[in-house]
mmCIF file of C-alpha atoms in Angstrom:
data_model
loop_
_atom_site.group_PDB
_atom_site.id
_atom_site.type_symbol
_atom_site.label_atom_id
_atom_site.label_comp_id
_atom_site.label_asym_id
_atom_site.label_seq_id
_atom_site.Cartn_x
_atom_site.Cartn_y
_atom_site.Cartn_z
ATOM 1 C CA UNK A 1 -102.850 -92.154 25.197
ATOM 2 C CA UNK A 2 -99.266 -92.114 26.430
ATOM 3 C CA UNK A 3 -98.497 -92.325 22.608
ATOM 4 C CA UNK A 4 -100.972 -88.403 22.071
ATOM 5 C CA UNK A 5 -99.993 -86.803 24.563
ATOM 6 C CA UNK A 6 -95.982 -86.937 24.314
ATOM 7 C CA UNK A 7 -96.565 -85.503 20.580
ATOM 8 C CA UNK A 8 -98.878 -82.134 21.530
ATOM 9 C CA UNK A 9 -96.393 -81.142 24.250
ATOM 10 C CA UNK A 10 -93.243 -81.311 21.410
ATOM 11 C CA UNK A 11 -95.797 -79.507 19.437
ATOM 12 C CA UNK A 12 -96.204 -76.763 22.404
ATOM 13 C CA UNK A 13 -92.722 -76.185 23.336
ATOM 14 C CA UNK A 14 -91.473 -76.098 19.460
ATOM 15 C CA UNK A 15 -92.101 -72.151 19.352
ATOM 16 C CA UNK A 16 -90.185 -71.661 22.799
ATOM 17 C CA UNK A 17 -87.296 -73.651 21.383
ATOM 18 C CA UNK A 18 -87.288 -71.929 18.403
ATOM 19 C CA UNK A 19 -87.058 -68.721 20.031
ATOM 20 C CA UNK A 20 -83.578 -66.794 20.379
ATOM 21 C CA UNK A 21 -82.111 -66.016 23.362
ATOM 22 C CA UNK A 22 -82.034 -62.911 24.894
ATOM 23 C CA UNK A 23 -78.691 -60.456 24.050
ATOM 24 C CA UNK A 24 -76.705 -59.678 26.946
ATOM 25 C CA UNK A 25 -76.598 -56.230 28.075
ATOM 26 C CA UNK A 26 -74.242 -53.700 26.352
ATOM 27 C CA UNK A 27 -70.927 -52.660 28.745
ATOM 28 C CA UNK A 28 -71.102 -49.279 29.811
ATOM 29 C CA UNK A 29 -69.017 -46.560 27.563
ATOM 30 C CA UNK A 30 -64.476 -46.445 28.718
ATOM 31 C CA UNK A 31 -63.863 -42.761 29.644
ATOM 32 C CA UNK A 32 -60.620 -42.306 28.795
ATOM 33 C CA UNK A 33 -58.376 -40.671 30.908
ATOM 34 C CA UNK A 34 -57.174 -37.058 29.789
ATOM 35 C CA UNK A 35 -54.087 -36.916 27.413
ATOM 36 C CA UNK A 36 -50.891 -34.593 28.708
ATOM 37 C CA UNK A 37 -50.257 -33.189 32.100
ATOM 38 C CA UNK A 38 -52.420 -32.579 34.456
ATOM 39 C CA UNK A 39 -52.923 -29.180 35.673
ATOM 40 C CA UNK A 40 -50.725 -27.844 38.123
ATOM 41 C CA UNK A 41 -48.592 -25.418 39.566
ATOM 42 C CA UNK A 42 -45.638 -23.948 41.978
ATOM 43 C CA UNK A 43 -46.595 -21.552 44.070
ATOM 44 C CA UNK A 44 -43.446 -20.238 46.102
ATOM 45 C CA UNK A 45 -44.441 -19.023 49.352
ATOM 46 C CA UNK A 46 -41.258 -17.555 50.017
ATOM 47 C CA UNK A 47 -38.011 -16.296 48.908
ATOM 48 C CA UNK A 48 -35.860 -13.897 48.132
ATOM 49 C CA UNK A 49 -36.560 -12.375 44.466
ATOM 50 C CA UNK A 50 -33.155 -13.379 43.013
ATOM 51 C CA UNK A 51 -34.029 -16.818 43.914
ATOM 52 C CA UNK A 52 -37.515 -16.737 42.893
ATOM 53 C CA UNK A 53 -36.488 -15.720 39.552
ATOM 54 C CA UNK A 54 -34.379 -17.710 38.643
ATOM 55 C CA UNK A 55 -36.681 -20.746 39.900
ATOM 56 C CA UNK A 56 -39.573 -18.842 38.003
ATOM 57 C CA UNK A 57 -36.843 -19.808 34.592
ATOM 58 C CA UNK A 58 -36.559 -22.815 35.435
ATOM 59 C CA UNK A 59 -40.283 -23.653 35.920
ATOM 60 C CA UNK A 60 -41.189 -22.166 32.516
ATOM 61 C CA UNK A 61 -39.300 -24.709 30.602
ATOM 62 C CA UNK A 62 -40.133 -27.769 32.493
ATOM 63 C CA UNK A 63 -43.120 -30.299 31.882
ATOM 64 C CA UNK A 64 -44.784 -30.414 35.305
ATOM 65 C CA UNK A 65 -47.905 -32.824 36.846
ATOM 66 C CA UNK A 66 -47.285 -31.854 40.238
ATOM 67 C CA UNK A 67 -48.367 -28.996 42.423
ATOM 68 C CA UNK A 68 -46.372 -27.156 44.532
ATOM 69 C CA UNK A 69 -45.672 -24.825 48.123
ATOM 70 C CA UNK A 70 -42.166 -24.049 47.796
ATOM 71 C CA UNK A 71 -40.293 -22.431 50.501
ATOM 72 C CA UNK A 72 -37.094 -21.096 50.036
ATOM 73 C CA UNK A 73 -34.641 -20.094 53.070
ATOM 74 C CA UNK A 74 -31.338 -18.383 53.128
ATOM 75 C CA UNK A 75 -29.080 -20.791 56.011
ATOM 76 C CA UNK A 76 -26.013 -21.673 56.094
ATOM 77 C CA UNK A 77 -23.888 -23.258 53.223
ATOM 78 C CA UNK A 78 -26.836 -22.331 50.906
ATOM 79 C CA UNK A 79 -30.462 -22.140 50.197
ATOM 80 C CA UNK A 80 -33.331 -24.899 52.484
ATOM 81 C CA UNK A 81 -35.672 -25.807 50.086
ATOM 82 C CA UNK A 82 -38.851 -27.125 51.782
ATOM 83 C CA UNK A 83 -41.804 -28.048 49.473
ATOM 84 C CA UNK A 84 -44.840 -29.137 50.037
ATOM 85 C CA UNK A 85 -47.138 -30.995 47.245
ATOM 86 C CA UNK A 86 -50.661 -31.779 46.064
ATOM 87 C CA UNK A 87 -51.016 -34.989 48.116
ATOM 88 C CA UNK A 88 -49.349 -33.717 51.300
ATOM 89 C CA UNK A 89 -45.905 -34.933 51.023
ATOM 90 C CA UNK A 90 -42.989 -33.343 51.581
ATOM 91 C CA UNK A 91 -39.741 -32.810 50.481
ATOM 92 C CA UNK A 92 -36.547 -30.673 51.822
ATOM 93 C CA UNK A 93 -33.101 -30.461 50.907
ATOM 94 C CA UNK A 94 -30.074 -27.851 51.221
ATOM 95 C CA UNK A 95 -28.746 -26.789 48.075
ATOM 96 C CA UNK A 96 -25.871 -24.242 47.131
ATOM 97 C CA UNK A 97 -27.066 -21.970 45.059
ATOM 98 C CA UNK A 98 -30.409 -20.262 43.005
ATOM 99 C CA UNK A 99 -29.523 -22.331 39.610
ATOM 100 C CA UNK A 100 -29.671 -25.829 42.027
ATOM 101 C CA UNK A 101 -32.515 -25.082 43.674
ATOM 102 C CA UNK A 102 -34.212 -24.230 40.304
ATOM 103 C CA UNK A 103 -33.272 -27.665 39.104
ATOM 104 C CA UNK A 104 -34.304 -29.215 42.171
ATOM 105 C CA UNK A 105 -37.613 -27.661 42.110
ATOM 106 C CA UNK A 106 -38.165 -28.540 37.920
ATOM 107 C CA UNK A 107 -37.419 -32.188 39.164
ATOM 108 C CA UNK A 108 -40.267 -32.080 42.065
ATOM 109 C CA UNK A 109 -42.718 -30.427 40.172
ATOM 110 C CA UNK A 110 -41.770 -32.984 37.181
ATOM 111 C CA UNK A 111 -42.151 -36.168 39.366
ATOM 112 C CA UNK A 112 -39.198 -37.758 38.041
ATOM 113 C CA UNK A 113 -38.725 -40.121 40.633
ATOM 114 C CA UNK A 114 -37.049 -38.298 43.243
ATOM 115 C CA UNK A 115 -40.151 -37.617 45.324
ATOM 116 C CA UNK A 116 -42.405 -40.522 44.182
ATOM 117 C CA UNK A 117 -45.063 -40.825 41.569
ATOM 118 C CA UNK A 118 -48.169 -39.794 42.162
ATOM 119 C CA UNK A 119 -51.284 -41.477 42.404
ATOM 120 C CA UNK A 120 -53.261 -42.797 38.956
ATOM 121 C CA UNK A 121 -55.497 -40.296 37.559
ATOM 122 C CA UNK A 122 -59.351 -40.982 38.360
ATOM 123 C CA UNK A 123 -61.559 -41.448 35.004
ATOM 124 C CA UNK A 124 -62.814 -38.091 34.086
ATOM 125 C CA UNK A 125 -66.765 -37.608 35.049
ATOM 126 C CA UNK A 126 -69.473 -37.460 32.588
ATOM 127 C CA UNK A 127 -70.279 -33.907 32.130
ATOM 128 C CA UNK A 128 -73.137 -32.191 33.253
ATOM 129 C CA UNK A 129 -76.633 -31.953 30.973
ATOM 130 C CA UNK A 130 -76.843 -29.091 28.613
ATOM 131 C CA UNK A 131 -78.626 -26.448 30.595
ATOM 132 C CA UNK A 132 -77.604 -26.758 33.981
ATOM 133 C CA UNK A 133 -75.983 -24.913 36.563
ATOM 134 C CA UNK A 134 -75.189 -24.951 40.048
ATOM 135 C CA UNK A 135 -77.224 -23.742 42.699
ATOM 136 C CA UNK A 136 -76.025 -20.491 44.537
ATOM 137 C CA UNK A 137 -75.122 -20.256 48.191
ATOM 138 C CA UNK A 138 -77.265 -19.651 50.151
ATOM 139 C CA UNK A 139 -75.762 -20.206 53.478
ATOM 140 C CA UNK A 140 -74.023 -17.991 55.897
ATOM 141 C CA UNK A 141 -71.541 -15.198 54.655
ATOM 142 C CA UNK A 142 -67.864 -15.926 55.939
ATOM 143 C CA UNK A 143 -67.129 -13.812 59.281
ATOM 144 C CA UNK A 144 -63.405 -12.403 59.029
ATOM 145 C CA UNK A 145 -61.235 -12.537 61.518
ATOM 146 C CA UNK A 146 -61.006 -9.695 64.077
ATOM 147 C CA UNK A 147 -57.286 -7.800 63.156
ATOM 148 C CA UNK A 148 -55.856 -8.597 66.523
ATOM 149 C CA UNK A 149 -56.031 -12.259 65.834
ATOM 150 C CA UNK A 150 -53.127 -14.280 66.169
ATOM 151 C CA UNK A 151 -51.549 -15.590 63.416
ATOM 152 C CA UNK A 152 -50.867 -19.241 63.832
ATOM 153 C CA UNK A 153 -47.894 -20.850 63.971
ATOM 154 C CA UNK A 154 -45.944 -22.367 61.672
ATOM 155 C CA UNK A 155 -46.236 -25.796 59.830
ATOM 156 C CA UNK A 156 -45.701 -27.418 56.550
ATOM 157 C CA UNK A 157 -48.358 -26.167 54.331
ATOM 158 C CA UNK A 158 -50.131 -24.112 56.234
ATOM 159 C CA UNK A 159 -48.496 -20.770 55.033
ATOM 160 C CA UNK A 160 -45.485 -18.097 54.699
ATOM 161 C CA UNK A 161 -43.237 -18.392 57.916
ATOM 162 C CA UNK A 162 -44.493 -15.809 60.430
ATOM 163 C CA UNK A 163 -41.260 -15.329 61.974
ATOM 164 C CA UNK A 164 -39.872 -12.941 59.777
ATOM 165 C CA UNK A 165 -41.618 -10.036 58.655
ATOM 166 C CA UNK A 166 -41.549 -9.293 54.271
ATOM 167 C CA UNK A 167 -38.080 -8.914 52.810
ATOM 168 C CA UNK A 168 -36.387 -9.574 56.206
ATOM 169 C CA UNK A 169 -34.084 -12.095 55.320
ATOM 170 C CA UNK A 170 -31.793 -13.366 58.279
ATOM 171 C CA UNK A 171 -29.455 -16.553 57.559
ATOM 172 C CA UNK A 172 -30.766 -19.615 59.593
ATOM 173 C CA UNK A 173 -29.064 -22.632 60.433
ATOM 174 C CA UNK A 174 -31.616 -25.867 60.556
ATOM 175 C CA UNK A 175 -31.597 -28.628 62.881
ATOM 176 C CA UNK A 176 -33.461 -31.686 63.404
ATOM 177 C CA UNK A 177 -33.245 -31.759 67.526
ATOM 178 C CA UNK A 178 -36.226 -33.783 67.844
ATOM 179 C CA UNK A 179 -38.014 -37.249 66.384
ATOM 180 C CA UNK A 180 -41.067 -35.599 64.319
ATOM 181 C CA UNK A 181 -38.916 -35.814 61.277
ATOM 182 C CA UNK A 182 -39.807 -31.660 61.561
ATOM 183 C CA UNK A 183 -36.485 -30.155 60.762
ATOM 184 C CA UNK A 184 -36.151 -26.689 63.490
ATOM 185 C CA UNK A 185 -35.406 -23.462 62.248
ATOM 186 C CA UNK A 186 -33.084 -21.067 64.101
ATOM 187 C CA UNK A 187 -32.520 -18.118 63.561
ATOM 188 C CA UNK A 188 -28.704 -16.539 64.257
ATOM 189 C CA UNK A 189 -28.700 -14.852 67.621
ATOM 190 C CA UNK A 190 -27.432 -11.054 66.822
ATOM 191 C CA UNK A 191 -24.305 -9.766 67.740
ATOM 192 C CA UNK A 192 -24.411 -8.169 71.112
ATOM 193 C CA UNK A 193 -24.074 -4.064 71.574
ATOM 194 C CA UNK A 194 -21.831 -4.167 74.560
ATOM 195 C CA UNK A 195 -18.620 -5.541 74.989
ATOM 196 C CA UNK A 196 -15.650 -6.427 77.894
ATOM 197 C CA UNK A 197 -12.430 -6.438 76.100
ATOM 198 C CA UNK A 198 -9.329 -7.167 77.793
ATOM 199 C CA UNK A 199 -5.950 -6.938 75.552
ATOM 200 C CA UNK A 200 -2.453 -6.287 75.493
ATOM 201 C CA UNK A 201 0.600 -5.395 73.352
ATOM 202 C CA UNK A 202 3.910 -3.482 72.628
ATOM 203 C CA UNK A 203 4.315 0.123 72.425
ATOM 204 C CA UNK A 204 7.475 2.321 70.694
ATOM 205 C CA UNK A 205 8.197 3.646 73.916
ATOM 206 C CA UNK A 206 10.040 0.594 74.491
ATOM 207 C CA UNK A 207 7.526 -1.310 76.767
ATOM 208 C CA UNK A 208 4.679 -3.101 77.135
ATOM 209 C CA UNK A 209 0.951 -2.086 78.342
ATOM 210 C CA UNK A 210 -2.168 -4.552 79.469
ATOM 211 C CA UNK A 211 -5.620 -2.480 78.497
ATOM 212 C CA UNK A 212 -9.150 -3.114 80.091
ATOM 213 C CA UNK A 213 -12.253 -1.313 77.974
ATOM 214 C CA UNK A 214 -16.188 -1.699 79.084
ATOM 215 C CA UNK A 215 -18.868 -0.420 76.722
ATOM 216 C CA UNK A 216 -21.318 1.705 79.452
ATOM 217 C CA UNK A 217 -23.711 2.383 76.805
ATOM 218 C CA UNK A 218 -25.029 1.454 73.321
ATOM 219 C CA UNK A 219 -27.233 2.572 70.640
ATOM 220 C CA UNK A 220 -26.883 2.840 66.535
ATOM 221 C CA UNK A 221 -23.385 1.618 66.667
ATOM 222 C CA UNK A 222 -21.964 4.588 69.268
ATOM 223 C CA UNK A 223 -20.785 3.292 71.806
ATOM 224 C CA UNK A 224 -19.439 5.513 75.287
ATOM 225 C CA UNK A 225 -17.190 3.774 77.998
ATOM 226 C CA UNK A 226 -14.386 3.670 79.868
ATOM 227 C CA UNK A 227 -10.184 2.495 78.935
ATOM 228 C CA UNK A 228 -8.308 1.503 81.820
ATOM 229 C CA UNK A 229 -4.372 0.762 80.938
ATOM 230 C CA UNK A 230 -0.769 0.128 81.979
ATOM 231 C CA UNK A 231 2.264 0.647 80.780
ATOM 232 C CA UNK A 232 5.601 -0.042 81.270
ATOM 233 C CA UNK A 233 8.694 2.259 79.754
ATOM 234 C CA UNK A 234 12.144 3.067 79.888
ATOM 235 C CA UNK A 235 13.517 6.588 78.232
ATOM 236 C CA UNK A 236 16.464 8.722 78.665
ATOM 237 C CA UNK A 237 15.564 12.270 80.293
ATOM 238 C CA UNK A 238 17.301 15.255 80.521
ATOM 239 C CA UNK A 239 16.531 18.412 82.841
ATOM 240 C CA UNK A 240 16.773 21.746 81.563
ATOM 241 C CA UNK A 241 20.538 22.441 82.383
ATOM 242 C CA UNK A 242 21.365 19.148 81.228
ATOM 243 C CA UNK A 243 22.840 20.943 77.741
ATOM 244 C CA UNK A 244 25.796 18.392 77.457
ATOM 245 C CA UNK A 245 24.207 15.302 78.264
ATOM 246 C CA UNK A 246 26.242 14.999 81.610
ATOM 247 C CA UNK A 247 22.750 15.125 83.437
ATOM 248 C CA UNK A 248 20.770 12.503 81.649
ATOM 249 C CA UNK A 249 19.019 10.244 83.519
ATOM 250 C CA UNK A 250 17.980 6.687 82.895
ATOM 251 C CA UNK A 251 14.146 6.894 83.741
ATOM 252 C CA UNK A 252 12.069 3.846 84.340
ATOM 253 C CA UNK A 253 7.951 4.718 84.495
ATOM 254 C CA UNK A 254 5.169 3.153 84.590
ATOM 255 C CA UNK A 255 1.625 4.747 83.633
ATOM 256 C CA UNK A 256 -1.497 3.870 84.980
ATOM 257 C CA UNK A 257 -4.490 5.466 82.607
ATOM 258 C CA UNK A 258 -7.957 6.173 82.749
ATOM 259 C CA UNK A 259 -10.272 7.957 80.084
ATOM 260 C CA UNK A 260 -13.613 7.461 79.299
ATOM 261 C CA UNK A 261 -14.074 6.908 75.498
ATOM 262 C CA UNK A 262 -16.674 7.875 72.886
ATOM 263 C CA UNK A 263 -16.581 4.841 70.233
ATOM 264 C CA UNK A 264 -18.293 3.988 66.686
ATOM 265 C CA UNK A 265 -18.391 0.493 65.508
ATOM 266 C CA UNK A 266 -19.185 -1.015 61.773
ATOM 267 C CA UNK A 267 -20.167 -4.453 61.436
ATOM 268 C CA UNK A 268 -19.846 -6.485 58.510
ATOM 269 C CA UNK A 269 -21.175 -9.599 59.293
ATOM 270 C CA UNK A 270 -18.831 -11.227 61.930
ATOM 271 C CA UNK A 271 -16.294 -8.805 60.947
ATOM 272 C CA UNK A 272 -16.158 -5.309 62.258
ATOM 273 C CA UNK A 273 -14.376 -2.031 62.698
ATOM 274 C CA UNK A 274 -13.854 0.028 65.720
ATOM 275 C CA UNK A 275 -12.754 3.628 66.125
ATOM 276 C CA UNK A 276 -12.506 5.646 69.570
ATOM 277 C CA UNK A 277 -11.152 8.578 71.153
ATOM 278 C CA UNK A 278 -10.657 9.178 75.030
ATOM 279 C CA UNK A 279 -9.567 11.470 76.998
ATOM 280 C CA UNK A 280 -8.764 11.260 80.948
ATOM 281 C CA UNK A 281 -5.543 11.234 83.496
ATOM 282 C CA UNK A 282 -2.979 9.189 83.948
ATOM 283 C CA UNK A 283 -0.789 8.472 87.157
ATOM 284 C CA UNK A 284 2.942 7.964 86.432
ATOM 285 C CA UNK A 285 5.697 6.701 88.498
ATOM 286 C CA UNK A 286 9.463 7.572 88.001
ATOM 287 C CA UNK A 287 12.357 5.547 88.979
ATOM 288 C CA UNK A 288 15.426 8.047 87.934
ATOM 289 C CA UNK A 289 19.539 6.378 87.592
ATOM 290 C CA UNK A 290 21.784 8.970 86.924
ATOM 291 C CA UNK A 291 26.106 8.941 87.005
ATOM 292 C CA UNK A 292 27.380 11.973 88.400
ATOM 293 C CA UNK A 293 30.740 12.311 86.752
ATOM 294 C CA UNK A 294 31.600 15.289 88.432
ATOM 295 C CA UNK A 295 31.561 13.048 91.792
ATOM 296 C CA UNK A 296 32.054 9.290 90.329
ATOM 297 C CA UNK A 297 28.859 8.077 92.049
ATOM 298 C CA UNK A 298 25.491 6.722 91.137
ATOM 299 C CA UNK A 299 22.317 8.628 92.019
ATOM 300 C CA UNK A 300 18.646 7.718 92.498
ATOM 301 C CA UNK A 301 15.698 8.942 92.974
ATOM 302 C CA UNK A 302 11.960 7.942 92.509
ATOM 303 C CA UNK A 303 8.213 10.132 92.231
ATOM 304 C CA UNK A 304 4.586 10.195 91.111
ATOM 305 C CA UNK A 305 2.660 13.081 89.358
ATOM 306 C CA UNK A 306 -1.209 13.034 88.046
ATOM 307 C CA UNK A 307 -1.205 14.147 84.347
ATOM 308 C CA UNK A 308 -3.582 15.037 81.669
ATOM 309 C CA UNK A 309 -4.052 12.055 78.427
ATOM 310 C CA UNK A 310 -5.783 11.518 75.609
ATOM 311 C CA UNK A 311 -5.563 8.230 73.582
ATOM 312 C CA UNK A 312 -7.170 6.930 70.389
ATOM 313 C CA UNK A 313 -7.698 3.814 68.624
ATOM 314 C CA UNK A 314 -8.635 1.604 65.333
ATOM 315 C CA UNK A 315 -8.722 -1.789 66.139
ATOM 316 C CA UNK A 316 -10.761 -4.721 63.187
ATOM 317 C CA UNK A 317 -12.014 -7.520 64.697
ATOM 318 C CA UNK A 318 -14.092 -10.826 64.026
ATOM 319 C CA UNK A 319 -16.946 -12.155 66.291
ATOM 320 C CA UNK A 320 -16.708 -16.635 66.761
ATOM 321 C CA UNK A 321 -18.782 -19.323 68.418
ATOM 322 C CA UNK A 322 -22.455 -20.140 68.075
ATOM 323 C CA UNK A 323 -23.929 -17.410 70.219
ATOM 324 C CA UNK A 324 -21.732 -14.301 68.579
ATOM 325 C CA UNK A 325 -20.640 -13.573 72.134
ATOM 326 C CA UNK A 326 -16.668 -14.149 71.576
ATOM 327 C CA UNK A 327 -14.325 -11.953 69.690
ATOM 328 C CA UNK A 328 -10.679 -11.035 69.003
ATOM 329 C CA UNK A 329 -9.753 -7.737 67.844
ATOM 330 C CA UNK A 330 -6.527 -6.009 66.866
ATOM 331 C CA UNK A 331 -5.582 -3.153 65.959
ATOM 332 C CA UNK A 332 -3.022 0.339 66.593
ATOM 333 C CA UNK A 333 -3.927 2.650 70.413
ATOM 334 C CA UNK A 334 -2.103 6.116 70.327
ATOM 335 C CA UNK A 335 -1.571 7.675 73.187
ATOM 336 C CA UNK A 336 -0.056 11.290 74.825
ATOM 337 C CA UNK A 337 0.665 12.919 78.256
ATOM 338 C CA UNK A 338 3.065 15.266 78.727
ATOM 339 C CA UNK A 339 4.270 16.228 82.225
ATOM 340 C CA UNK A 340 7.147 18.920 84.176
ATOM 341 C CA UNK A 341 9.061 16.505 87.007
ATOM 342 C CA UNK A 342 10.756 18.855 89.501
ATOM 343 C CA UNK A 343 14.666 17.292 89.949
ATOM 344 C CA UNK A 344 15.525 17.913 93.456
ATOM 345 C CA UNK A 345 19.778 16.847 93.191
ATOM 346 C CA UNK A 346 19.855 19.834 90.353
ATOM 347 C CA UNK A 347 16.882 22.056 91.542
ATOM 348 C CA UNK A 348 15.352 21.977 88.048
ATOM 349 C CA UNK A 349 12.791 20.296 85.720
ATOM 350 C CA UNK A 350 12.570 17.410 83.703
ATOM 351 C CA UNK A 351 10.160 17.395 80.623
ATOM 352 C CA UNK A 352 8.325 14.775 79.669
ATOM 353 C CA UNK A 353 6.060 14.521 76.301
ATOM 354 C CA UNK A 354 4.920 10.696 76.533
ATOM 355 C CA UNK A 355 3.635 9.693 72.675
ATOM 356 C CA UNK A 356 3.228 5.903 72.738
ATOM 357 C CA UNK A 357 1.579 4.008 69.202
ATOM 358 C CA UNK A 358 0.829 0.471 70.628
ATOM 359 C CA UNK A 359 -0.008 -2.491 68.706
ATOM 360 C CA UNK A 360 -2.705 -4.290 70.998
ATOM 361 C CA UNK A 361 -4.480 -7.536 70.391
ATOM 362 C CA UNK A 362 -7.791 -8.241 72.302
ATOM 363 C CA UNK A 363 -9.873 -11.171 73.561
ATOM 364 C CA UNK A 364 -13.892 -9.303 73.800
ATOM 365 C CA UNK A 365 -17.125 -10.881 75.398
ATOM 366 C CA UNK A 366 -20.603 -9.394 74.964
ATOM 367 C CA UNK A 367 -22.515 -8.302 78.185
#
C-alpha cells in the first residue's frame, strides 16, 4: 500500500512544481528633478534709486538659485545690506559702494557658499489628469484693513522699514546692543535749531574781545538772537584843538556791547555757514593819559558814555559729537560806533569813530 501512495502523491504534485513562480512587482518610475536652476527672484524692497539700478545690472547676468528679499540702507561707512532668502535665512553686510553691493547680492542669489547651500530639490509631483481643474474658492472674501490701521513694526522679511517715508533716506548708524543677533538701526539725530555760542578773538584796534551769542527764535534756518561783547582796546585820541598834536591822548577803552541780531544759517551736512547783522548799544569807559608840554606835567582823566552800535559777522563751523549738539566755528566780526567825548581840561570835544574788525573762534552748544 505504501508503495502505491508515494507515486500517486508525486504525480499529483508534479504540475504544481512545474508551474513558474510569479514575477516580482515592477518598481515605481523614478521622476528626475528638473534640469537647470530653480525659479528664483530678487526683490529689492528698499534701496536708493542709483543703488537699485546698479544691483539690477549685476543680477541681469547672474545664474541665481535662491529667491531673496533685499533692503539697502545708507549708513556710516557705505551701504548696509539686509537680505532674507526663501528658506528664512538672514544675511547682512556693510559694503562701501553700490558696485560692491551688486557683487555681494548676486553671489547670495547664486548661493555660492557665502550664505550656505539650499536644501536639495524634491522630486516633481506627477502632472494632474487631463481635463482636471481645481475647484473654485468658495470661502469668505478677505477683509481689507481700515484706513487708520497701524502699520506693523519692522522685522526681517516682513516688509519695508516703516520708519522712513518714500525717498527719505537719512544716514544711519548700525549697532548691535542686545543679544538677539539683529542689528539696531538708529537714525542720526538732527542738528539743533538754536545755539549758545561763546567766542574769543583779536581785533584791529590793538585789543581783544570776548563774546556770547544766544538764539532766541529759529525757523527754517533764520534766527533772532542776542549778542553780548566785551572789547578792550588802545588808541591815540585828539581833541578838536589838537592841530599840532600837542593835545594828543593815550586812550584805554573798554566797550560793553549789546545787540539784537538777525541771522541765517546754511547747512552742508555737519558743516555750516552763518551770517548775522545786529543793532544795539555800547557802553564805553575811557581812561586818558596826556603829557602837557607847556607845563611838563602828566594829566589823567576818565569817563563813560553810551552810544548806538552796529555789527555784522560771517562764521563758518562744523558740528561734532554723537548727538550733534556741539560745534565749533570761526570768522570775522565787524563793528562800528561813533562817539563824542567832552574834555574838561581843554573844554573841547574829542571824536571817536570806532570801527573794528575782529577775528573770533567760538564753541557752540545746542539748546
